[in-house]
Short mmCIF file of C-alpha atoms in Angstrom, two decimals:
data_model
loop_
_atom_site.label_atom_id
_atom_site.label_comp_id
_atom_site.label_asym_id
_atom_site.label_seq_id
_atom_site.Cartn_x
_atom_site.Cartn_y
_atom_site.Cartn_z
CA MET A 1 127.47 140.48 167.12
CA SER A 2 129.69 142.79 165.14
CA ASP A 3 131.44 144.56 168.00
CA ARG A 4 133.16 141.55 169.58
CA SER A 5 136.91 141.04 169.29
CA LEU A 6 137.99 138.02 167.30
CA PRO A 7 139.69 135.10 169.05
CA GLU A 8 143.29 134.38 168.05
CA THR A 9 142.49 130.76 167.21
CA VAL A 10 139.42 128.62 166.62
CA GLU A 11 139.04 125.04 165.57
CA HIS A 12 136.60 125.83 162.76
CA LEU A 13 136.12 129.08 160.84
CA VAL A 14 132.98 129.36 158.71
CA VAL A 15 132.63 132.03 156.02
CA GLY A 16 129.10 133.20 155.31
CA ALA A 17 125.88 133.25 157.34
CA GLY A 18 123.33 132.17 154.77
CA PHE A 19 121.71 128.73 154.69
CA ALA A 20 125.13 127.07 154.34
CA GLY A 21 126.91 128.84 157.18
CA LEU A 22 123.93 128.57 159.52
CA CYS A 23 123.52 124.85 158.84
CA THR A 24 127.23 124.31 159.54
CA ALA A 25 127.03 126.22 162.80
CA VAL A 26 123.95 124.36 164.03
CA LYS A 27 125.36 120.93 163.22
CA LEU A 28 128.84 121.64 164.60
CA ASP A 29 127.19 122.77 167.82
CA GLU A 30 125.09 119.60 167.94
CA ASP A 31 128.23 117.51 167.52
CA GLY A 32 129.91 119.21 170.45
CA GLU A 33 132.32 121.00 168.11
CA ARG A 34 131.60 124.31 169.75
CA ASP A 35 134.93 126.04 169.10
CA PHE A 36 133.86 127.71 165.86
CA LEU A 37 133.36 131.19 164.47
CA VAL A 38 131.11 132.33 161.63
CA VAL A 39 132.19 135.53 159.86
CA GLU A 40 129.70 137.36 157.67
CA LYS A 41 130.25 140.43 155.53
CA GLY A 42 126.64 141.57 155.98
CA SER A 43 124.88 142.79 159.07
CA ASP A 44 122.57 139.80 159.57
CA VAL A 45 122.09 136.16 158.69
CA GLY A 46 120.35 135.27 155.44
CA GLY A 47 122.92 135.60 152.66
CA THR A 48 121.11 135.67 149.33
CA TRP A 49 117.76 136.17 151.04
CA ARG A 50 119.07 139.09 153.07
CA ASP A 51 120.55 140.83 150.03
CA ASN A 52 117.90 140.25 147.35
CA THR A 53 115.05 142.50 148.37
CA TYR A 54 113.88 143.58 144.92
CA PRO A 55 110.13 143.86 144.25
CA GLY A 56 108.58 140.44 143.77
CA ALA A 57 111.58 138.50 145.13
CA ALA A 58 110.44 134.93 145.77
CA CYS A 59 111.69 131.36 145.73
CA ASP A 60 111.05 129.03 142.79
CA VAL A 61 111.20 125.94 145.02
CA PRO A 62 108.08 125.13 147.07
CA SER A 63 108.21 126.32 150.67
CA GLN A 64 107.92 122.91 152.31
CA LEU A 65 111.18 121.78 150.70
CA TYR A 66 113.00 125.10 150.94
CA SER A 67 113.79 124.75 154.63
CA PHE A 68 116.06 122.71 156.87
CA SER A 69 114.89 119.15 157.49
CA PHE A 70 115.87 119.60 161.15
CA ALA A 71 113.99 122.90 161.52
CA PRO A 72 110.61 122.63 159.78
CA ASN A 73 108.63 125.82 159.46
CA PRO A 74 104.96 125.37 160.43
CA ASP A 75 104.17 128.96 159.52
CA TRP A 76 104.63 129.12 155.74
CA THR A 77 101.66 131.07 154.42
CA ARG A 78 101.74 129.84 150.82
CA SER A 79 103.10 127.10 148.58
CA TYR A 80 105.93 129.35 147.26
CA SER A 81 107.38 131.88 149.67
CA PHE A 82 108.41 135.47 149.11
CA GLN A 83 111.73 136.87 150.32
CA PRO A 84 110.55 138.45 153.60
CA GLU A 85 109.09 135.15 154.79
CA ILE A 86 112.24 133.17 153.91
CA GLN A 87 114.48 135.72 155.59
CA ALA A 88 112.30 135.66 158.71
CA TYR A 89 112.59 131.86 158.76
CA ILE A 90 116.40 131.98 158.58
CA GLN A 91 116.50 134.57 161.34
CA ARG A 92 114.26 132.44 163.54
CA VAL A 93 116.37 129.31 163.06
CA ALA A 94 119.52 131.28 163.89
CA ARG A 95 117.93 132.82 166.96
CA GLU A 96 116.63 129.51 168.29
CA SER A 97 119.82 127.56 167.54
CA GLY A 98 121.82 129.07 170.38
CA THR A 99 124.81 129.67 168.11
CA LEU A 100 124.57 133.40 167.38
CA ASP A 101 127.14 134.14 170.09
CA ARG A 102 129.72 132.75 167.65
CA PHE A 103 128.67 134.84 164.66
CA VAL A 104 130.53 138.03 163.75
CA PHE A 105 128.79 140.34 161.30
CA ASP A 106 130.01 143.26 159.17
CA THR A 107 133.28 141.38 158.80
CA THR A 108 134.88 140.69 155.42
CA VAL A 109 137.41 137.94 154.72
CA GLU A 110 140.35 139.62 153.03
CA ASP A 111 142.80 136.74 152.82
CA ALA A 112 143.10 133.10 153.88
CA CYS A 113 146.48 131.33 153.67
CA TRP A 114 147.41 127.79 154.67
CA ASP A 115 150.33 127.62 157.11
CA GLU A 116 151.98 124.26 156.43
CA GLY A 117 154.18 124.47 159.52
CA GLN A 118 151.31 125.08 161.90
CA GLN A 119 148.81 123.03 159.87
CA ARG A 120 146.29 125.84 160.16
CA TRP A 121 144.56 128.47 158.11
CA VAL A 122 145.60 132.06 158.77
CA VAL A 123 142.56 134.16 157.92
CA THR A 124 142.80 137.93 157.74
CA THR A 125 139.51 139.75 158.10
CA SER A 126 138.46 143.38 158.33
CA ALA A 127 138.17 142.85 162.10
CA GLY A 128 141.48 141.06 162.69
CA THR A 129 143.32 137.79 162.06
CA VAL A 130 142.19 134.32 163.12
CA ARG A 131 144.00 130.98 162.93
CA ALA A 132 141.74 128.01 162.29
CA ARG A 133 142.25 124.28 161.94
CA ASN A 134 139.45 123.98 159.40
CA LEU A 135 138.07 126.55 156.96
CA VAL A 136 134.50 126.10 155.74
CA VAL A 137 133.50 128.40 152.87
CA GLY A 138 129.74 128.85 152.69
CA SER A 139 129.60 132.14 150.81
CA GLY A 140 127.64 130.58 147.95
CA GLY A 141 127.47 131.15 144.22
CA LEU A 142 124.84 133.89 144.29
CA SER A 143 126.65 136.35 146.52
CA ALA A 144 128.72 138.43 144.08
CA PRO A 145 126.59 140.39 141.55
CA LYS A 146 127.87 140.34 137.98
CA LEU A 147 127.77 143.67 136.17
CA PRO A 148 127.60 143.83 132.37
CA ASP A 149 130.59 145.10 130.41
CA ILE A 150 128.80 147.76 128.35
CA PRO A 151 130.62 150.82 127.00
CA GLY A 152 129.48 154.02 128.70
CA ILE A 153 127.54 152.45 131.58
CA GLU A 154 129.76 154.23 134.12
CA ASP A 155 128.73 157.58 132.58
CA PHE A 156 124.98 157.00 132.80
CA GLY A 157 123.41 160.10 134.33
CA GLY A 158 120.42 158.45 135.99
CA GLU A 159 120.20 155.89 138.74
CA VAL A 160 121.74 152.48 138.00
CA PHE A 161 121.83 149.45 140.28
CA HIS A 162 121.98 145.65 140.26
CA SER A 163 118.87 143.66 141.16
CA ALA A 164 120.71 142.18 144.16
CA ARG A 165 121.48 145.66 145.50
CA TRP A 166 118.04 147.17 145.09
CA ARG A 167 117.71 150.91 145.74
CA HIS A 168 114.48 151.22 147.66
CA ASP A 169 115.03 154.96 147.90
CA VAL A 170 114.58 155.31 144.12
CA ASP A 171 110.95 155.93 143.19
CA LEU A 172 110.12 154.33 139.83
CA THR A 173 106.66 155.83 139.58
CA GLY A 174 106.12 157.38 136.17
CA LYS A 175 109.79 156.92 135.19
CA ARG A 176 111.30 155.47 132.04
CA VAL A 177 112.96 152.31 133.34
CA ALA A 178 115.21 149.82 131.55
CA VAL A 179 115.82 146.28 132.80
CA ILE A 180 118.81 144.45 131.32
CA GLY A 181 118.38 140.69 131.55
CA THR A 182 115.57 138.15 131.45
CA GLY A 183 116.71 135.62 134.06
CA ALA A 184 115.15 134.43 137.29
CA SER A 185 115.32 137.81 139.06
CA ALA A 186 114.23 139.82 136.03
CA ILE A 187 111.02 137.89 135.43
CA GLN A 188 109.99 138.64 139.02
CA ILE A 189 111.00 142.30 138.82
CA VAL A 190 109.45 143.17 135.44
CA PRO A 191 105.78 142.62 136.44
CA GLU A 192 106.27 144.78 139.54
CA ILE A 193 107.95 147.64 137.67
CA GLN A 194 105.37 147.49 134.89
CA LYS A 195 102.66 148.40 137.38
CA VAL A 196 104.25 151.75 138.29
CA ALA A 197 106.65 152.82 135.52
CA GLY A 198 105.69 155.33 132.88
CA HIS A 199 107.53 153.15 130.36
CA LEU A 200 109.60 150.00 130.70
CA ASP A 201 112.17 148.62 128.25
CA VAL A 202 113.20 145.00 128.81
CA TYR A 203 116.47 144.04 127.10
CA GLN A 204 116.54 140.36 126.20
CA ARG A 205 119.57 138.51 124.87
CA THR A 206 118.11 134.98 124.95
CA PRO A 207 114.50 134.19 125.91
CA PRO A 208 113.97 131.80 128.85
CA TRP A 209 111.46 128.99 129.04
CA VAL A 210 108.84 130.07 131.58
CA ILE A 211 106.26 127.63 132.94
CA PRO A 212 103.23 128.56 135.08
CA ARG A 213 103.76 129.21 138.77
CA SER A 214 101.42 126.96 140.75
CA ASP A 215 101.50 129.25 143.76
CA ARG A 216 98.61 129.70 146.14
CA PRO A 217 98.01 130.75 149.73
CA TYR A 218 97.51 127.91 152.18
CA THR A 219 93.97 127.67 153.49
CA ARG A 220 93.29 128.26 157.16
CA LEU A 221 92.69 124.52 157.61
CA GLU A 222 96.00 123.67 155.91
CA ARG A 223 97.91 126.10 158.08
CA LEU A 224 96.38 124.63 161.22
CA GLY A 225 97.27 121.14 160.04
CA LEU A 226 100.82 122.07 159.07
CA ARG A 227 101.33 123.70 162.46
CA HIS A 228 99.92 120.94 164.64
CA LEU A 229 100.40 117.76 162.60
CA PRO A 230 104.10 116.98 161.97
CA ALA A 231 103.10 113.97 159.86
CA LEU A 232 101.25 116.29 157.48
CA ARG A 233 104.36 118.49 157.13
CA ARG A 234 106.43 115.42 156.34
CA LEU A 235 103.84 114.28 153.80
CA TYR A 236 103.87 117.66 152.05
CA ARG A 237 107.68 117.73 152.04
CA THR A 238 107.96 114.18 150.73
CA GLY A 239 105.46 114.86 147.96
CA VAL A 240 107.27 118.01 146.85
CA TYR A 241 110.65 116.27 146.97
CA TRP A 242 109.67 113.35 144.75
CA ALA A 243 107.68 115.55 142.39
CA ARG A 244 110.84 117.59 141.85
CA GLU A 245 112.94 114.48 141.28
CA THR A 246 110.72 113.52 138.34
CA TYR A 247 112.45 116.36 136.43
CA VAL A 248 115.82 114.63 136.63
CA PRO A 249 115.51 112.13 133.73
CA ALA A 250 114.46 114.91 131.33
CA PHE A 251 117.48 116.98 132.31
CA THR A 252 120.11 114.27 132.61
CA VAL A 253 119.15 111.29 130.45
CA ALA A 254 116.56 111.97 127.73
CA PRO A 255 115.70 115.63 127.13
CA ARG A 256 112.93 114.67 124.72
CA ILE A 257 110.75 113.38 127.54
CA ALA A 258 110.40 116.99 128.71
CA TRP A 259 107.87 117.64 125.93
CA PRO A 260 104.90 117.91 128.36
CA ALA A 261 106.69 120.71 130.21
CA ARG A 262 107.56 122.34 126.91
CA ARG A 263 103.90 122.27 125.86
CA LEU A 264 103.03 123.82 129.23
CA ALA A 265 105.56 126.60 128.63
CA GLU A 266 104.24 127.22 125.11
CA ALA A 267 100.70 127.41 126.47
CA ASN A 268 101.95 129.90 129.07
CA ILE A 269 103.22 132.12 126.24
CA ALA A 270 99.97 131.82 124.29
CA ARG A 271 97.90 132.64 127.36
CA GLY A 272 99.94 135.70 128.29
CA ILE A 273 100.73 137.21 124.87
CA LYS A 274 98.34 137.67 121.94
CA ASP A 275 100.65 139.48 119.52
CA PRO A 276 102.32 136.93 117.16
CA GLY A 277 105.47 139.02 116.78
CA LEU A 278 106.01 139.30 120.51
CA ARG A 279 105.27 135.61 120.94
CA ALA A 280 108.01 134.80 118.46
CA LYS A 281 110.50 136.97 120.34
CA VAL A 282 109.90 135.21 123.66
CA THR A 283 109.85 131.65 122.31
CA PRO A 284 113.23 129.92 122.83
CA ASP A 285 114.88 127.90 120.07
CA TYR A 286 116.64 125.49 122.43
CA GLU A 287 115.57 122.50 124.51
CA LEU A 288 113.66 123.19 127.70
CA GLY A 289 116.07 122.83 130.62
CA CYS A 290 119.21 123.87 128.74
CA LYS A 291 118.98 127.18 130.58
CA ARG A 292 117.31 127.51 133.94
CA VAL A 293 113.57 126.88 133.67
CA LEU A 294 111.69 129.81 135.23
CA ILE A 295 108.22 130.03 136.73
CA SER A 296 105.80 132.93 136.46
CA ASN A 297 102.18 133.70 135.66
CA ALA A 298 102.77 137.45 135.45
CA TYR A 299 105.85 137.85 133.24
CA TYR A 300 104.29 137.40 129.81
CA PRO A 301 101.23 139.60 130.53
CA ALA A 302 103.64 142.30 131.75
CA LEU A 303 105.63 142.13 128.50
CA ALA A 304 102.37 142.48 126.57
CA ALA A 305 101.34 145.62 128.47
CA GLU A 306 101.10 148.92 126.57
CA ASN A 307 103.85 150.60 128.58
CA VAL A 308 106.43 147.83 127.96
CA GLU A 309 108.75 147.17 125.01
CA LEU A 310 110.81 144.00 124.68
CA VAL A 311 114.10 144.88 123.00
CA THR A 312 116.04 142.01 121.41
CA ASP A 313 118.68 144.01 119.54
CA ARG A 314 122.14 143.87 121.07
CA ILE A 315 123.08 146.76 123.37
CA ALA A 316 125.92 148.73 121.79
CA ALA A 317 126.42 151.40 124.45
CA VAL A 318 124.93 153.31 127.33
CA THR A 319 124.83 157.09 127.05
CA PRO A 320 124.30 159.59 129.87
CA THR A 321 120.58 159.62 129.02
CA GLY A 322 119.76 156.26 127.50
CA ILE A 323 120.69 153.00 125.80
CA VAL A 324 121.82 152.60 122.18
CA THR A 325 121.26 149.27 120.44
CA ALA A 326 123.20 147.81 117.50
CA ASP A 327 120.65 149.13 114.98
CA GLY A 328 121.45 152.70 116.07
CA THR A 329 118.25 153.29 118.04
CA GLU A 330 118.63 155.23 121.28
CA ARG A 331 115.95 154.82 123.93
CA PRO A 332 115.80 157.34 126.77
CA VAL A 333 116.16 155.95 130.31
CA ASP A 334 115.72 157.50 133.75
CA VAL A 335 116.57 154.40 135.83
CA LEU A 336 118.67 151.43 134.74
CA VAL A 337 118.18 148.10 136.53
CA VAL A 338 120.86 145.49 135.87
CA ALA A 339 119.60 141.91 136.34
CA THR A 340 122.59 140.10 134.88
CA GLY A 341 123.20 137.45 137.51
CA PHE A 342 126.20 136.53 139.62
CA HIS A 343 129.78 135.29 139.47
CA THR A 344 129.03 131.56 139.59
CA THR A 345 131.88 130.00 137.58
CA ASP A 346 134.52 132.46 138.84
CA LEU A 347 133.81 132.77 142.55
CA PRO A 348 135.51 135.96 143.83
CA ILE A 349 136.46 134.40 147.17
CA ALA A 350 138.67 131.91 145.31
CA ALA A 351 141.20 134.69 144.71
CA GLN A 352 141.48 135.21 148.48
CA VAL A 353 142.22 131.59 149.44
CA THR A 354 145.88 130.51 149.11
CA GLY A 355 146.80 126.86 149.48
CA ARG A 356 149.76 124.70 150.44
CA GLU A 357 151.79 125.51 147.33
CA GLY A 358 151.38 129.27 147.62
CA ARG A 359 148.82 129.54 144.83
CA SER A 360 145.32 130.86 145.14
CA LEU A 361 142.28 128.72 144.48
CA ALA A 362 141.48 131.05 141.58
CA GLU A 363 144.90 130.37 140.02
CA VAL A 364 144.49 126.62 140.36
CA TRP A 365 141.01 126.73 138.86
CA ALA A 366 142.24 128.94 136.00
CA GLU A 367 144.48 126.03 134.97
CA ARG A 368 142.22 123.08 135.66
CA GLY A 369 138.76 124.58 135.66
CA MET A 370 136.55 124.96 138.73
CA THR A 371 136.71 121.46 140.17
CA ALA A 372 136.60 119.83 143.58
CA TYR A 373 136.41 116.34 145.01
CA LYS A 374 132.71 115.61 145.54
CA GLY A 375 132.16 119.35 145.19
CA THR A 376 133.61 119.88 148.66
CA THR A 377 137.41 119.56 148.94
CA VAL A 378 140.32 120.57 146.69
CA PRO A 379 143.86 119.10 146.30
CA GLY A 380 146.50 121.53 147.54
CA PHE A 381 144.09 123.07 150.06
CA PRO A 382 144.16 121.00 153.26
CA ASN A 383 141.23 121.29 155.64
CA LEU A 384 139.32 123.50 153.21
CA PHE A 385 135.66 122.59 152.80
CA LEU A 386 133.40 124.21 150.22
CA ILE A 387 129.62 124.26 150.53
CA VAL A 388 127.77 124.67 147.23
CA GLY A 389 131.10 124.11 145.53
CA PRO A 390 131.72 123.04 141.92
CA ASN A 391 129.02 120.85 140.34
CA THR A 392 126.72 120.79 143.35
CA GLY A 393 124.09 123.19 141.99
CA LEU A 394 120.63 122.05 140.96
CA GLY A 395 118.31 122.87 138.10
CA HIS A 396 115.22 121.35 139.66
CA SER A 397 115.18 121.12 143.46
CA SER A 398 116.16 122.69 146.76
CA MET A 399 119.74 123.76 147.42
CA VAL A 400 119.00 123.39 151.14
CA PHE A 401 118.97 119.62 150.56
CA VAL A 402 122.43 119.83 148.97
CA ILE A 403 123.72 122.04 151.78
CA GLU A 404 122.60 119.55 154.42
CA SER A 405 124.23 116.72 152.48
CA GLN A 406 127.57 118.54 152.22
CA VAL A 407 127.50 119.59 155.86
CA ARG A 408 127.03 115.96 156.81
CA TYR A 409 130.16 115.07 154.80
CA ILE A 410 132.12 117.85 156.51
CA ARG A 411 130.95 116.68 159.93
CA GLU A 412 132.12 113.16 159.11
CA ALA A 413 135.50 114.55 158.02
CA ILE A 414 135.85 116.47 161.29
CA ARG A 415 134.81 113.41 163.31
CA THR A 416 137.44 111.33 161.48
CA MET A 417 140.11 113.96 162.09
CA ARG A 418 139.35 114.12 165.78
CA GLU A 419 139.05 110.37 166.23
CA HIS A 420 142.42 109.67 164.58
CA ARG A 421 143.99 112.99 165.66
CA TYR A 422 144.79 113.93 162.05
CA ALA A 423 146.28 117.41 161.73
CA ALA A 424 145.02 117.78 158.15
CA VAL A 425 143.19 116.00 155.35
CA GLU A 426 143.58 116.77 151.66
CA PRO A 427 142.03 114.90 148.71
CA HIS A 428 144.39 113.03 146.37
CA GLN A 429 144.75 114.63 142.95
CA ASP A 430 144.07 111.33 141.18
CA ALA A 431 140.86 110.78 143.15
CA THR A 432 139.74 114.31 142.33
CA ASP A 433 140.58 113.89 138.64
CA ALA A 434 138.74 110.57 138.44
CA TRP A 435 135.70 112.06 140.18
CA ASN A 436 135.50 114.99 137.78
CA GLN A 437 136.18 112.90 134.67
CA ARG A 438 133.26 110.64 135.53
CA LEU A 439 131.12 113.66 136.30
CA GLN A 440 131.89 115.39 133.00
CA ARG A 441 131.30 112.19 131.03
CA ARG A 442 127.86 112.02 132.54
CA MET A 443 127.37 115.76 132.01
CA ALA A 444 127.90 115.28 128.27
CA ARG A 445 124.57 113.41 128.09
CA THR A 446 122.55 116.11 129.79
CA VAL A 447 120.33 118.81 128.31
CA TRP A 448 122.79 121.40 129.64
CA SER A 449 125.36 120.08 127.17
CA THR A 450 123.13 118.98 124.27
CA GLY A 451 120.24 121.44 124.48
CA GLY A 452 121.60 124.05 122.07
CA CYS A 453 122.14 127.04 124.35
CA SER A 454 124.79 128.85 126.33
CA SER A 455 124.04 129.59 129.97
CA TRP A 456 125.51 130.77 133.24
CA TYR A 457 126.02 127.12 134.08
CA LEU A 458 129.01 127.05 131.70
CA ASP A 459 132.48 128.43 132.30
CA GLU A 460 134.66 130.25 129.76
CA HIS A 461 135.72 126.88 128.29
CA GLY A 462 132.13 125.74 127.78
CA ARG A 463 132.28 123.22 130.65
CA ASN A 464 129.40 122.91 133.06
CA THR A 465 131.09 123.41 136.42
CA THR A 466 127.91 124.44 138.20
CA LEU A 467 125.30 121.67 138.20
CA TRP A 468 125.05 118.15 139.55
CA PRO A 469 124.13 115.76 136.69
CA ARG A 470 122.24 113.15 138.71
CA SER A 471 119.49 112.91 141.32
CA THR A 472 119.74 114.61 144.68
CA PHE A 473 119.39 111.33 146.56
CA ASN A 474 122.42 110.06 144.63
CA LEU A 475 124.39 113.12 145.72
CA ARG A 476 123.35 112.59 149.32
CA ALA A 477 124.47 108.96 149.09
CA VAL A 478 127.98 109.82 147.85
CA LEU A 479 128.32 112.41 150.63
CA ALA A 480 126.97 110.18 153.40
CA GLU A 481 130.39 109.05 154.66
CA PHE A 482 133.84 110.61 154.68
CA ASP A 483 135.96 108.35 152.46
CA VAL A 484 139.33 108.89 154.10
CA ALA A 485 141.04 106.51 151.64
CA ALA A 486 140.67 109.24 148.98
CA TYR A 487 142.67 111.64 151.16
CA ASP A 488 146.23 112.35 152.11
CA VAL A 489 146.27 112.64 155.90
CA ARG A 490 148.91 114.47 157.93
CA ALA A 491 150.67 112.97 160.93
CA PRO A 492 148.54 112.78 164.04
CA ARG A 493 148.52 115.87 166.21
CA PRO A 494 148.87 115.75 170.01
CA ALA A 495 145.94 114.41 171.94
CA PRO A 496 143.39 117.23 172.41
CA THR A 497 142.93 118.76 175.82
CA SER A 498 139.35 119.59 174.92
CA GLY A 499 136.90 118.42 172.33
CA PRO A 500 133.27 117.57 171.93
CA THR A 501 131.46 117.66 175.23
CA SER A 502 130.70 114.37 176.92
CA GLY A 503 127.53 112.81 175.74
CA SER A 504 127.66 114.56 172.36
CA THR A 505 127.46 112.54 169.18
CA SER A 506 129.75 112.63 166.20
CA GLY A 507 126.85 112.78 163.79
CA SER A 508 123.22 111.85 163.27
CA THR A 509 122.19 108.35 164.22
CA ALA A 510 120.82 106.11 161.48
CA ASP A 511 117.28 106.79 162.66
CA GLU A 512 117.89 110.54 162.66
CA PHE A 513 119.37 110.35 159.19
CA LEU A 514 116.30 108.56 157.87
CA GLU A 515 114.07 111.07 159.64
CA GLU A 516 115.92 113.95 157.97
CA MET A 517 115.57 112.36 154.53
CA PRO A 518 112.57 113.75 152.63
CA ALA A 519 111.26 110.25 152.06
#
């Protein structure tokens, strides 16, 4: 609901209505913590899956794992889902959760400041100001498109847009189209554009490793079984989960054991491209896994099509009618598609969050790097909880699993605060430093540090502040309980006049927790 007036105060304010914000809302509601508000800049739930509607948009994690453990989807139609199906799933979960009355859409967070005297966050939005005991930021790392800094791009005379802001009103049929970038979005977009464009130029800076996409529609019998046999759904989910975890040693311990996957990727190139020169251009010179491993059966055949040229020379400038590369060649362009990713190591919302010492999160991170305690809390920012925060990203499995794990930690923090009547909790700086020092020591052994590439995982100092360098079950274990000893806690507040409703629980029971685990 975007037309409601905002309350003056809430106990919990959640930013973002994607997987993270929706999971937080559902679980807070289950815990009886019903005094919350979710603010969302868009007009619907979905986040990344609402915004990324480009042709071919799909998930690279199998459907059975890319869903909430507490809200299985019996209606997936195939092993890997396309954007419309994922967005419909998120909408259904939101609708059935009974929490949408506390969502406010078309509302942008402009500023969030900690009030030390009141021990609350003062959050200014485009729809008014709200004071909140706890601030949960679930805006994610793939929400702010990153535009390339290319001279002349603002003077381009044709249509230009980012892949995450697709212009469906622009007809590409018969046009000369240029795609800048060869990342996860680009390799899905290129095959679709190739089918309709008169000519397509693909500008590649560094080639990705691309393995085959083992996607297929579910058979009618499978769909019946998945709908009516919960045990079968759990079996599928468990199998996918553990299959994905087998990637972890190759990424985090011994990159050389990834050679079977590398051979698979090389065979994918050979199968899709016959020209030796083009094969050489698309073959990476770094270890598989150093950059995000992509999946596609259609990307290489599209590059090999007669109406496509792969351009590997550096872009020098954009003119009103085309693109000029460093060798002086100018290629005419009618439509320019920018697929250059997102602000992942410099989250824009960090500039809008001001902590206890009067400094923004962006300012603090500029000094220390993008760090957090267990990827969730930050010294100097009491009662601030980040979902998909620093070093919680994955290179192999489902971010929904991480989101659920972090939300559990946040729920435990809130339960602790209410039980002991703490006004605020804030992680100790020494605990945060020790956590991140251990993490970065382990990161130094991973393929992301030793694989011989630069990637969007790395910040401006060359530190990987994006990914988690261990297994997902290890991450879930360290987030299973709120370790209050690592926190500075404020004096108890007055006994609450209201709280969780009688009969509500403070969290999942042990049996429920095991049930929600993928295995």
